[in-house]
Every structure is written in structure tokens, then in C-alpha cells.
Coordinates of C-alpha atoms and ligand atoms in Angstrom, one line a residue:
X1 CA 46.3 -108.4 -64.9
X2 CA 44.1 -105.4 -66.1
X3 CA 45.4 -104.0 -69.1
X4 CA 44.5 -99.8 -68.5
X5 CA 44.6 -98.3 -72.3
X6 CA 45.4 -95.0 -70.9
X7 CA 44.9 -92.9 -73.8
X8 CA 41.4 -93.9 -73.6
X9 CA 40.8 -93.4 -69.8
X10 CA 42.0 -90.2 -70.1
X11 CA 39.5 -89.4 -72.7
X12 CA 37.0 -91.1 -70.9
X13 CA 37.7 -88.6 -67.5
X14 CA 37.9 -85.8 -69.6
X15 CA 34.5 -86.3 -71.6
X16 CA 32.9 -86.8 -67.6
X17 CA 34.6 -83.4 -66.5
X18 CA 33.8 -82.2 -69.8
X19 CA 30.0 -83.0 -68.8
X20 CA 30.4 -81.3 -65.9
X21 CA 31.8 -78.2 -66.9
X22 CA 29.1 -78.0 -69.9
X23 CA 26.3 -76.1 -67.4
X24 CA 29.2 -75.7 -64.4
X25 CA 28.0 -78.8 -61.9
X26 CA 29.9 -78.9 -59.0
X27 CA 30.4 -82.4 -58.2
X28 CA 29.0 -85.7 -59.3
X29 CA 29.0 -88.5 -56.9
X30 CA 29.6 -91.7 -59.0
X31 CA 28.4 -94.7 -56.5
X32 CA 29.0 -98.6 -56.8
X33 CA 28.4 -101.6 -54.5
X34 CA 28.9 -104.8 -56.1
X35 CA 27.3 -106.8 -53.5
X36 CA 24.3 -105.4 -53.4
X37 CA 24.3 -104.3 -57.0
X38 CA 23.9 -100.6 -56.5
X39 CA 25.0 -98.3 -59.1
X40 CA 24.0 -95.0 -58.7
X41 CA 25.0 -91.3 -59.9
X42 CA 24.2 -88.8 -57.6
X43 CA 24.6 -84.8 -59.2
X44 CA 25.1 -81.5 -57.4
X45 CA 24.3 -78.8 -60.0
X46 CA 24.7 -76.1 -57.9
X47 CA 24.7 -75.3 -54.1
X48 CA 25.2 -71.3 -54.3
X49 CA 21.3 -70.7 -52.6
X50 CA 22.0 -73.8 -50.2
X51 CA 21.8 -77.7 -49.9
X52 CA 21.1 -79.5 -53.2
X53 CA 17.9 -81.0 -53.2
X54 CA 16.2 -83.4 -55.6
X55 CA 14.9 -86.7 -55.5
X56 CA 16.1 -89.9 -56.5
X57 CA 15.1 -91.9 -59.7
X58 CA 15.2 -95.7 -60.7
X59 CA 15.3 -96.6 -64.3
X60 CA 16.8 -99.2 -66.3
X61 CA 19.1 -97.0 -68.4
X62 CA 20.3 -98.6 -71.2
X63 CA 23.9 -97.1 -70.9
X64 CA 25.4 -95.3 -68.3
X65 CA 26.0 -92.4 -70.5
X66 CA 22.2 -91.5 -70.6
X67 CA 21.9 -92.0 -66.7
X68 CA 24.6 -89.2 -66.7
X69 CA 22.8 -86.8 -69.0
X70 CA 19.7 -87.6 -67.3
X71 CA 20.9 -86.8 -63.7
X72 CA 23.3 -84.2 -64.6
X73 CA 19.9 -82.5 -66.8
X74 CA 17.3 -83.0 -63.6
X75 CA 19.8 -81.7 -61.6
X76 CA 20.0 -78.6 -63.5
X77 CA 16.1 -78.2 -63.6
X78 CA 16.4 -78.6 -59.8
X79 CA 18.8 -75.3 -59.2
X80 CA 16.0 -73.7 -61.6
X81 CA 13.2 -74.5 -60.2
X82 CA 14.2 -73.7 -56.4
X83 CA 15.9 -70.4 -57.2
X84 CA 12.5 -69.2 -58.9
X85 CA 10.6 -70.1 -56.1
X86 CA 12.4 -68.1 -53.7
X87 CA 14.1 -71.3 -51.6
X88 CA 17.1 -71.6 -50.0
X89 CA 18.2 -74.9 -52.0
X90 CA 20.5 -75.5 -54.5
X91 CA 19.7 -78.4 -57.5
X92 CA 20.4 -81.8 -57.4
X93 CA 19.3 -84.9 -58.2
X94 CA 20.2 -88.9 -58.1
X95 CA 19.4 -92.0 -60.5
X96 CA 20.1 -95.0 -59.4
X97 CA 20.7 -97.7 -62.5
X98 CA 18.0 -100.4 -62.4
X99 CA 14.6 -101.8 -62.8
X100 CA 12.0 -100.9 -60.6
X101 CA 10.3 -103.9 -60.3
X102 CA 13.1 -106.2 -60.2
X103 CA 16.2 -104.9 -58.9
X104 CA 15.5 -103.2 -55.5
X105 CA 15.9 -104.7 -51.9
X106 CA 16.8 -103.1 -48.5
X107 CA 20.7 -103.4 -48.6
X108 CA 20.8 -101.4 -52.3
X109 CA 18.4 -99.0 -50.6
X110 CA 20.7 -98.7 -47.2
X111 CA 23.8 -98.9 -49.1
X112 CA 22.3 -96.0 -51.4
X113 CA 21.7 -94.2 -48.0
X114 CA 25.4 -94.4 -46.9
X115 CA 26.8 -92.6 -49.9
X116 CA 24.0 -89.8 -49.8
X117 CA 24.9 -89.8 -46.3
X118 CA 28.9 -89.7 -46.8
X119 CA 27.9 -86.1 -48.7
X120 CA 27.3 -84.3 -45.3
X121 CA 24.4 -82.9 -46.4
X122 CA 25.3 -80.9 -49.7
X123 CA 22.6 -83.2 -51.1
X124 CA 19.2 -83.9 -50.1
X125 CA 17.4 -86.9 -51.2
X126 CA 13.6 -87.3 -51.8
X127 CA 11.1 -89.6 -53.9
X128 CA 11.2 -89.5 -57.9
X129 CA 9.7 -91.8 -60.5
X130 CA 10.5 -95.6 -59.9
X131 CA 10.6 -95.0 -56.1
X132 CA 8.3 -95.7 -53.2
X133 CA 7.9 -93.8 -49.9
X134 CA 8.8 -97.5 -48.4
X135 CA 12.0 -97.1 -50.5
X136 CA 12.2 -93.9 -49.1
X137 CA 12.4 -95.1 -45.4
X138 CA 14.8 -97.7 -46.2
X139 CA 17.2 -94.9 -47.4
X140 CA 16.3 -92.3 -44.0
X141 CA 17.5 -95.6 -42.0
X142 CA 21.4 -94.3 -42.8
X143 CA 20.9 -91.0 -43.7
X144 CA 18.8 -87.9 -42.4
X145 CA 19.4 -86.1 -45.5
X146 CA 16.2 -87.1 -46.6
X147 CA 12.5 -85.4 -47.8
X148 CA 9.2 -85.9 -48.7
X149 CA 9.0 -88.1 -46.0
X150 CA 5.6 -89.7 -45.0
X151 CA 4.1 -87.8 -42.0
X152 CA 4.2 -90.9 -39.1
X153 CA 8.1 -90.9 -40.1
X154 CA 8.5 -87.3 -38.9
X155 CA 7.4 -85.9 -42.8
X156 CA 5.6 -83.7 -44.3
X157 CA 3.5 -86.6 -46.4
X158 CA 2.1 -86.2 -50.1
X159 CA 3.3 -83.1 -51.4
X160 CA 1.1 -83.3 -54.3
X161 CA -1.9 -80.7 -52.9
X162 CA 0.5 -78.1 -52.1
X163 CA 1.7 -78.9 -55.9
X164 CA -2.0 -78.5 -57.1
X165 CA -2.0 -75.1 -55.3
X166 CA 0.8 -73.9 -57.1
X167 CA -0.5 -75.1 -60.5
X168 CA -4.1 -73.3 -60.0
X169 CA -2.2 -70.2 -58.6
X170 CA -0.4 -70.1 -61.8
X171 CA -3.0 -70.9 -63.9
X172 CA -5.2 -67.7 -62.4
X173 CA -2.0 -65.6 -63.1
X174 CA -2.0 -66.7 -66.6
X175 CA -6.3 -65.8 -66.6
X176 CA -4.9 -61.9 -65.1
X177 CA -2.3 -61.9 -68.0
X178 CA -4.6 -63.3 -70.8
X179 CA -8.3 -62.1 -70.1
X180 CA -7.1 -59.3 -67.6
X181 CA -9.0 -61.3 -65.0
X182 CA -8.0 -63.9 -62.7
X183 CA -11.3 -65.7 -62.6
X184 CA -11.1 -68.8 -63.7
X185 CA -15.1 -68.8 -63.4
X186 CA -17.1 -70.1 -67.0
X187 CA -13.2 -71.1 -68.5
X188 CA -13.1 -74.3 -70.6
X189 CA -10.2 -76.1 -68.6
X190 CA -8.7 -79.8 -70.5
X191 CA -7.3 -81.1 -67.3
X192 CA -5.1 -84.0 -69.4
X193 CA -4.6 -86.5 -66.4
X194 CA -6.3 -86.1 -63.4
X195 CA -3.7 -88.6 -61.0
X196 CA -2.5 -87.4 -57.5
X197 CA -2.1 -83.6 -58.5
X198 CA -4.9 -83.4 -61.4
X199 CA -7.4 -84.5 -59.4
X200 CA -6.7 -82.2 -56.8
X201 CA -6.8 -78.8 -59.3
X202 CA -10.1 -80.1 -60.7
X203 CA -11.6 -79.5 -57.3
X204 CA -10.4 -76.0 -57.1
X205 CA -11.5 -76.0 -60.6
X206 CA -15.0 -76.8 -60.3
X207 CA -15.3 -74.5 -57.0
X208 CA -14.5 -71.6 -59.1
X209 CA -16.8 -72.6 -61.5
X210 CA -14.5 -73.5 -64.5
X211 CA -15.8 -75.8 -67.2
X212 CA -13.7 -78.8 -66.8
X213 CA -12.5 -81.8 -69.2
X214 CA -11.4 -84.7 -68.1
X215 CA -9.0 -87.0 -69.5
X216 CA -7.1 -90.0 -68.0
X217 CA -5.5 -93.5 -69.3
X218 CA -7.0 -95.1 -66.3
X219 CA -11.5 -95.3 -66.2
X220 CA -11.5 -95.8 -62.3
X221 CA -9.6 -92.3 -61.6
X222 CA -12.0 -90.9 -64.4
X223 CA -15.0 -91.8 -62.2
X224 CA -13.2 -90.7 -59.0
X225 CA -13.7 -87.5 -60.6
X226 CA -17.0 -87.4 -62.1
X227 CA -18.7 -89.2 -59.4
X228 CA -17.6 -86.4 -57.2
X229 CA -18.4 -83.9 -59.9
X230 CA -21.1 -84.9 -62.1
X231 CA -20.6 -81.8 -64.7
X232 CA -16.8 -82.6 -65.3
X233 CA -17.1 -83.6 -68.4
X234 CA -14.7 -86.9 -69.8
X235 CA -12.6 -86.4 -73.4
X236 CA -11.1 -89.2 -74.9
X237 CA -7.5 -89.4 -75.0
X238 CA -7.1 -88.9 -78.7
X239 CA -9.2 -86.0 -78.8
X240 CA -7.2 -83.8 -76.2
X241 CA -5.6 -81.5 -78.3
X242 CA -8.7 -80.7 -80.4
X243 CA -10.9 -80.3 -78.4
X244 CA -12.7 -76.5 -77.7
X245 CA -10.8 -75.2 -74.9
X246 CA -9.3 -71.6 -73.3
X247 CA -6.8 -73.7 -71.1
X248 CA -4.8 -76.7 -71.2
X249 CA -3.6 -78.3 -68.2
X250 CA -1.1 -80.9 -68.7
X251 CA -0.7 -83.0 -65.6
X252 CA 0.6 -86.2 -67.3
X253 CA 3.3 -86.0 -69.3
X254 CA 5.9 -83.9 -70.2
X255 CA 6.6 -83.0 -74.5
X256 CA 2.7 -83.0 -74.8
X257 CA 3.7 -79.8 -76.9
X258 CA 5.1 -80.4 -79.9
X259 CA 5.4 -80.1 -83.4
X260 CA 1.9 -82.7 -83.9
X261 CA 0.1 -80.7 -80.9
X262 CA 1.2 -77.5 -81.4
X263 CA -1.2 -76.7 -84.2
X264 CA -4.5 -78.7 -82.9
X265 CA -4.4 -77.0 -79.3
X266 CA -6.6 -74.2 -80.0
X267 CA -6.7 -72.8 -76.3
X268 CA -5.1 -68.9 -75.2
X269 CA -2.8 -70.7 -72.1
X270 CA -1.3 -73.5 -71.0
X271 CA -0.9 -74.6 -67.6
X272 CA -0.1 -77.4 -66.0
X273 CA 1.8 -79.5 -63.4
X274 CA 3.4 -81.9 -66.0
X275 CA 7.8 -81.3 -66.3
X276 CA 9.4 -80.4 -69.6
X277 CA 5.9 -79.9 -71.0
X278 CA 7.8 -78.1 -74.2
X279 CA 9.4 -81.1 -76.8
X280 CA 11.6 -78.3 -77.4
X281 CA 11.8 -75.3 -75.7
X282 CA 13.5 -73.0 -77.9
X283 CA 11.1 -74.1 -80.6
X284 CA 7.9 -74.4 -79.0
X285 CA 8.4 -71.4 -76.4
X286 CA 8.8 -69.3 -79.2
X287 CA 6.0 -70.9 -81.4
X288 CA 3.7 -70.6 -78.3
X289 CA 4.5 -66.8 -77.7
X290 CA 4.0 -66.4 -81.6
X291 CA 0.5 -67.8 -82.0
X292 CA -0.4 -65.8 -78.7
X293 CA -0.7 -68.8 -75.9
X294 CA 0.3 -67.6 -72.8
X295 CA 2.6 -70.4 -71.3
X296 CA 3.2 -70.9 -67.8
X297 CA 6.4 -72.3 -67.1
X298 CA 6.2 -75.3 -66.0
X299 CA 9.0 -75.7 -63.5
X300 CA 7.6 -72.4 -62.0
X301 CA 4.2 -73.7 -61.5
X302 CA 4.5 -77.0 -60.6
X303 CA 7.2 -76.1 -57.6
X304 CA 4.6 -76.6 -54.6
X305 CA 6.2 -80.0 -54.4
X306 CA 9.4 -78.6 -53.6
X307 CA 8.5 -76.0 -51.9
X308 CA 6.6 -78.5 -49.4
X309 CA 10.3 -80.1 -48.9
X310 CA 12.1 -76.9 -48.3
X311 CA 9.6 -76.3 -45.5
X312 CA 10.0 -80.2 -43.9
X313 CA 13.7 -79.6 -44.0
X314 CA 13.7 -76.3 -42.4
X315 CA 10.6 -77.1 -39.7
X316 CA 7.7 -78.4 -40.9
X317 CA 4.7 -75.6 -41.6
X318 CA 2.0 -76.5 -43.8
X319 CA 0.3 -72.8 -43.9
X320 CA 3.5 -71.1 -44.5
X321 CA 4.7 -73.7 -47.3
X322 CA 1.1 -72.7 -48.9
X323 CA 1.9 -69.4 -48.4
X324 CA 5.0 -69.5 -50.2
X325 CA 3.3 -71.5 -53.2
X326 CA 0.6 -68.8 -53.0
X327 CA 3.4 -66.2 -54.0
X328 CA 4.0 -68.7 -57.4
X329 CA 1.1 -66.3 -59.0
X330 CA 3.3 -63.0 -58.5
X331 CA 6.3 -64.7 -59.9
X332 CA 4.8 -65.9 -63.1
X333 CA 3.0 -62.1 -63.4
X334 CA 7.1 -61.1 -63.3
X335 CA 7.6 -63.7 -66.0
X336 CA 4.9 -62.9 -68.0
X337 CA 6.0 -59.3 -67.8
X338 CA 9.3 -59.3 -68.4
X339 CA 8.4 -61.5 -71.1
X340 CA 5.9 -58.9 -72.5
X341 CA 8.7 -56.1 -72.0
X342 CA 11.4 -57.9 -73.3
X343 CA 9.6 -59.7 -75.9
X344 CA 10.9 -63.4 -75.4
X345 CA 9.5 -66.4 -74.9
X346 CA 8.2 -66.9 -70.9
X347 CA 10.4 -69.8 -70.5
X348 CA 13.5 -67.9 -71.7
X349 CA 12.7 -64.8 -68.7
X350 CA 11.9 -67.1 -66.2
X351 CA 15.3 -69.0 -66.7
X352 CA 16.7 -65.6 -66.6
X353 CA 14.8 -64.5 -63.1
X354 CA 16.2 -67.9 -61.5
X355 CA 20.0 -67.1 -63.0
X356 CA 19.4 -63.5 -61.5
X357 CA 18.5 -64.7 -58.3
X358 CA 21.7 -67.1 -58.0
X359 CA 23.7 -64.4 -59.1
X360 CA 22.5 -62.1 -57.0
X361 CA 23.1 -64.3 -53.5
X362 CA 26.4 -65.5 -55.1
X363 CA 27.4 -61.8 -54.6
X364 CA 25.9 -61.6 -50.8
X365 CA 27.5 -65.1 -49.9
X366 CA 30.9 -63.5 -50.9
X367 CA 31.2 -61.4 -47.6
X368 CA 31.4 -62.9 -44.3
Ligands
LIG1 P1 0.3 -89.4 -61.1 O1 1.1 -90.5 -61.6 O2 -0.4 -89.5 -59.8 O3 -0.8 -88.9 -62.2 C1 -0.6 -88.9 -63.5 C2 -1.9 -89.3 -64.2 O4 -1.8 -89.1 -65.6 C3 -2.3 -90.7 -63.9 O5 -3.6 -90.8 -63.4 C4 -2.1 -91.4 -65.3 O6 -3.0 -92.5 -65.4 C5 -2.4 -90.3 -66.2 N1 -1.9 -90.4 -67.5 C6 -0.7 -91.1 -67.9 N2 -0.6 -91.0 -69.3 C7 -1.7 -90.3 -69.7 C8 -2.1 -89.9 -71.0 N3 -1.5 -90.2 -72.1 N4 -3.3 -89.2 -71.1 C9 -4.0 -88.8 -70.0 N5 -3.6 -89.2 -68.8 C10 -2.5 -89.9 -68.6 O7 1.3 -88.1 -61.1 P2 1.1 -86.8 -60.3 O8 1.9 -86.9 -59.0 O9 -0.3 -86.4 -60.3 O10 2.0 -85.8 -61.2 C11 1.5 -85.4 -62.5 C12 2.6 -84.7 -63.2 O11 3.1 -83.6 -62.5 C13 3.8 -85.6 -63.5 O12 4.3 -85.3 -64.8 C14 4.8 -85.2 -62.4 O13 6.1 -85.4 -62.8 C15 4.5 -83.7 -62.3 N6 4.8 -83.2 -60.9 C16 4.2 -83.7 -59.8 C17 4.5 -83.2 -58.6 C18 3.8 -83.8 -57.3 O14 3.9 -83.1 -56.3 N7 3.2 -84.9 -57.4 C19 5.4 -82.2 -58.4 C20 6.0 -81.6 -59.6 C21 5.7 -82.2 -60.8

């Protein structure tokens, strides 16, 4: 017989709800198949704009605790992030417990499938890190509450150009706000990582006739790039954030500022596709507006991704989704504005826009 020490579950449901409660998600979706050996956690932030949407993420967590703050975190980003762009999705986000390179097969996949499925649509699954578009198919087989789908399977493929758009749109708003020009012409751009959506911003780069740096952990995407652009210029990875520069473009990895960057990076902006780019963003935000750096927030730039997905869900339409990504340049001229006027940090008034934005439909949705 199970012996239930019910002081202790209590506590246990109450420090979950207590979770919950600590940035108001509406519903987590805790998922478990023994035979297949799917767990999963599956988080609905916030469905005020419409249908959560977020993709799904395989790690081996170490406990489940930190696949709950992780999940419950991205979730939160996700709300963010679509209400600043101006799409009718709510955030939300799935992990699903496990090694990527061991632990996957098509039942866990399917059986995942079933319980995004059993959520009617209030969630709206797509690819994250540790998960393949194959993955990805395997999942759509129970469930058509899927995006980011490959285009023979009815999707609108890689969103990572429309992602690139977004990130140069942003970075010419930044140029407007910084130089008083948008051109990006004769800039000295550190484009750190140049994978699916760096290499695609040092094209439109190098068209406008920036000065671009290179920098990548892998040689044969260094020499996709230079061998298509023979004056992109390649900077060692150690040498990134000191390197003579007006913009850095992280499109790697996130924290890149921090309190050993921070210092060395001697350029006037930052922008850049990479999430979370900020260790810390009430400390760096406000060091970055200090020394003068104008930062473009990251989940504002990189959103052509998601936007790409909003427009696959709702009908597929490649010029309007770049049209909408196009519009990413105004909203960070708000930001930096409101920023300027109000005298925070740029991260701190675009979380505000986004809140405004939910609170402002939350009103509308409240009449029939
Ligand atoms: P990617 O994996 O294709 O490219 C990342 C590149 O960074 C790779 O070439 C990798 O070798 C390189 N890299 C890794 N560590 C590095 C280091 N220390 N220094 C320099 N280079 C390093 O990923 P991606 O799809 O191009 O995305 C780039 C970033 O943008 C990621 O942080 C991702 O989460 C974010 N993002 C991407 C999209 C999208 O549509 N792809 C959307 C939103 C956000």
C-alpha cells in the first residue's frame, strides 16, 4: 500500500499553484505515459489575445522542478513576445523531460500529440531546441494544433528568414534612434554566430553596405559566409567583445551581456536574434541605458519566427507575415521612445507596451 504523507502533498500542490499564481498562468498541463516514457509539462501563460502558442523543448532536466520554472518562464516570454508584435496569440510553451539523443521514438512523440491534442486548441505546439521537424510530424499525426510545419506537410517551412528580417528591421530602428539615420551603410556590424538566422542578416548586411564581422564555433559556416562575401571579415571567438564595433549582433546565445562583457563591448547598440540576451535584465538593461547603448529588445526583434506561425495558423501568407515583421522597426521606435520619455531601460517599456496591449483587449473581449 502507498503510504500518502498528506501534510506534505498538500504542500507539494500548493507550492505548484503557488508557481502558477507567481506571474498568473492559467493552466499547466502536467503529462505522463509510463509506457512510452513521456513526461512532459505543457504551460498556458496566458490566452487573453488568443491560442497559446510556443514550441516544445526536450532537455534532460535534472529535476522536475527546473523543467517547471523553465516552461512556466518560456511560457511567459511567449505572451510577451506575441502581444508586442501585434498577434492574436496568447504564450505558451511545452518541455518534455528527456535526452535528445536518446530518449525519443514515435509513440513518446504521438502520445505527446494526444495530450496537446486533448487541450482543444488553447495550445499550439511548434519546434524548440532538442526537436526536429521529423519530431514535429510525428506529433501533427494526433494533433493539428501544430506550427512551423515544413512546407510539403501543408507549413510554412524555416521560419528563420522571416526572423532575420525582423532582426535587421530592428537593428535599422536602433541606426534611426542612435545616429538619426537608418542606414546601416559603412556600420561596423560583429554578427556573433552566423547559423540559420545570422547568416541570413549578413546578407542584408553586406547589401547595405555594412562592415561586417564574423564569428562562429563552427569553420565550415564561417566559409559559407565568406566565400559568398569575400570582405566579411572573421573574429575569433575570444575576441568578440573587444573588438571595434558600432553594433553587436548576438545570434548565438543568450546572457552574452553580462557583468564580464558588459565593459569590453565598446559598440553604441545591440541587436540581435539571440533570446534572453541580458544575464540579468534589471541589471544590464539599466547598465546598457547608462553607458548609452541602445538595446533592442530582444524578444521584440527576434519575433519574425513567430510571427511566420501566427500567419500558417491563420492562412498561410508569406508577404503579409513580412509585412507584419516589417512593422517590428516602428515598434522598437515606440520602445525606444517611451524609453527616452520615460527614462527606463528599453526592456522595462517594451514589457510595459506588451502588458498594455493585453490589457487593453482584455477590456474589449469583456463585451459580447
Ligand atoms: P542556429 O543553431 O542555426 O545558429 C546558431 C549559430 O551560433 C550556430 O552556427 C552555432 O555554431 C553558433 N554558435 C554557437 N555558440 C557560439 C559561440 N559561442 N560563438 C559564436 N557562435 C556560436 O540557430 P538560429 O536558428 O540561427 O538562431 C540563432 C539564435 O536566435 C538562437 O539563440 C535562437 O534561439 C534565436 N532565435 C531564432 C529564431 C529562428 O527563427 N531561428 C527565432 C527566434 C529566436
Amino acid at each position: 500500500m502507498i503510504e500518502v504523507k498528506e501534510t506534505s502533498d498538500v504542500q507539494a500542490v500548493q507550492s505548484v499553484i503557488d508557481q502558477l499564481s507567481k506571474f498568473d498562468h492559467e493552466q499547466v498541463l502536467f503529462c505522463q505515459d509510463k509506457t512510452t516514457g513521456l513526461k512532459a509539462i505543457i504551460a498556458i501563460h496566458n490566452t487573453v489575445l488568443g491560442p497559446s502558442l510556443g514550441g516544445t523543448r526536450m532537455w534532460a532536466y535534472k529535476t522536475e522542478t527546473e523543467a517547471l520554472t523553465d516552461v512556466l518562464r518560456l511560457s511567459r516570454g511567449m505572451t510577451y513576445k506575441s502581444s508586442l508584435a501585434g498577434l492574436n496569440l496568447g504564450g505558451g510553451k511545452a518541455v518534455i523531460i528527456g535526452d535528445a539523443r536518446k530518449d525519443k521514438s514515435e509513440a513518446l512523440f504521438r502520445r505527446f500529440g494526444k495530450f496537446v491534442n486533448s487541450l482543444a486548441g488553447k495550445y499550439i505546439t511548434a519546434e524548440d531546441v532538442g526537436i526536429t521537424t521529423r519530431d514535429m510530424e510525428l506529433v501533427a499525426l494526433e494533433t493539428e494544433h501544430v506550427a512551423g510545419l515544413p512546407e510539403y506537410m501543408g507549413g510554412s517551412g524555416d521560419p528563420s528568414p522571416v526572423t532575420a528580417y525582423g532582426v535587421y528591421m530592428g537593428m535599422k530602428a536602433s541606426a534611426k534612434q542612435q545616429y538619426g539615420s537608418d542606414s546601416l551603410n559603412g556600420k561596423k556590424v560583429m554578427v556573433q554566430g552566423v547559423g540559420h538566422v545570422g547568416a541570413t542578416l549578413v546578407d542584408y548586411l553586406v547589401k547595405e553596405g555594412a562592415q561586417v564581422m564574423i564569428s562562429d564555433i563552427f569553420e565550415d559556416s564561417l566559409k559559407a559566409i565568406t566565400n559568398k562575401h569575400s570582405q566579411v571579415q572573421v573574429v575569433a571567438l575570444d575576441q568578440v567583445y573587444d573588438v571595434d564595433m558600432d553594433i553587436y549582433a548576438p545570434c548565438a546565445l543568450g546572457a552574452t551581456v553580462n557583468d564580464d562583457t558588459i565593459n569590453r563591448l565598446k559598440c553604441s547598440i545591440i541587436a540581435g536574434a539571440a533570446n534572453n540576451q541580458l544575464a540579468d535584465e534589471t541589471v544590464h538593461g539599466k547598465v546598457v541605458m547608462e553607458k548609452g547603448i541602445v538595446y533592442a529588445p530582444d524578444y521584440l526583434v527576434n519575433a519574425g519566427g513567430i510571427i511566420n506561425c501566427y500567419w500558417e495558423v491563420i492562412g498561410y501568407n508569406r508577404e503579409a507575415a513580412m509585412s507584419q515583421t516589417e512593422e517590428i522597426y516602428n515598434t522598437a521606435l515606440r520602445i525606444f521612445a517611451k524609453s527616452a520619455d520615460e527614462q527606463i531601460p528599453t526592456y522595462l517599456a517594451a514589457n510595459q507596451l506588451a502588458e498594455a496591449r493585453i490589457e487593453a483587449i482584455k477590456h474589449v473581449q469583456s463585451s459580447f
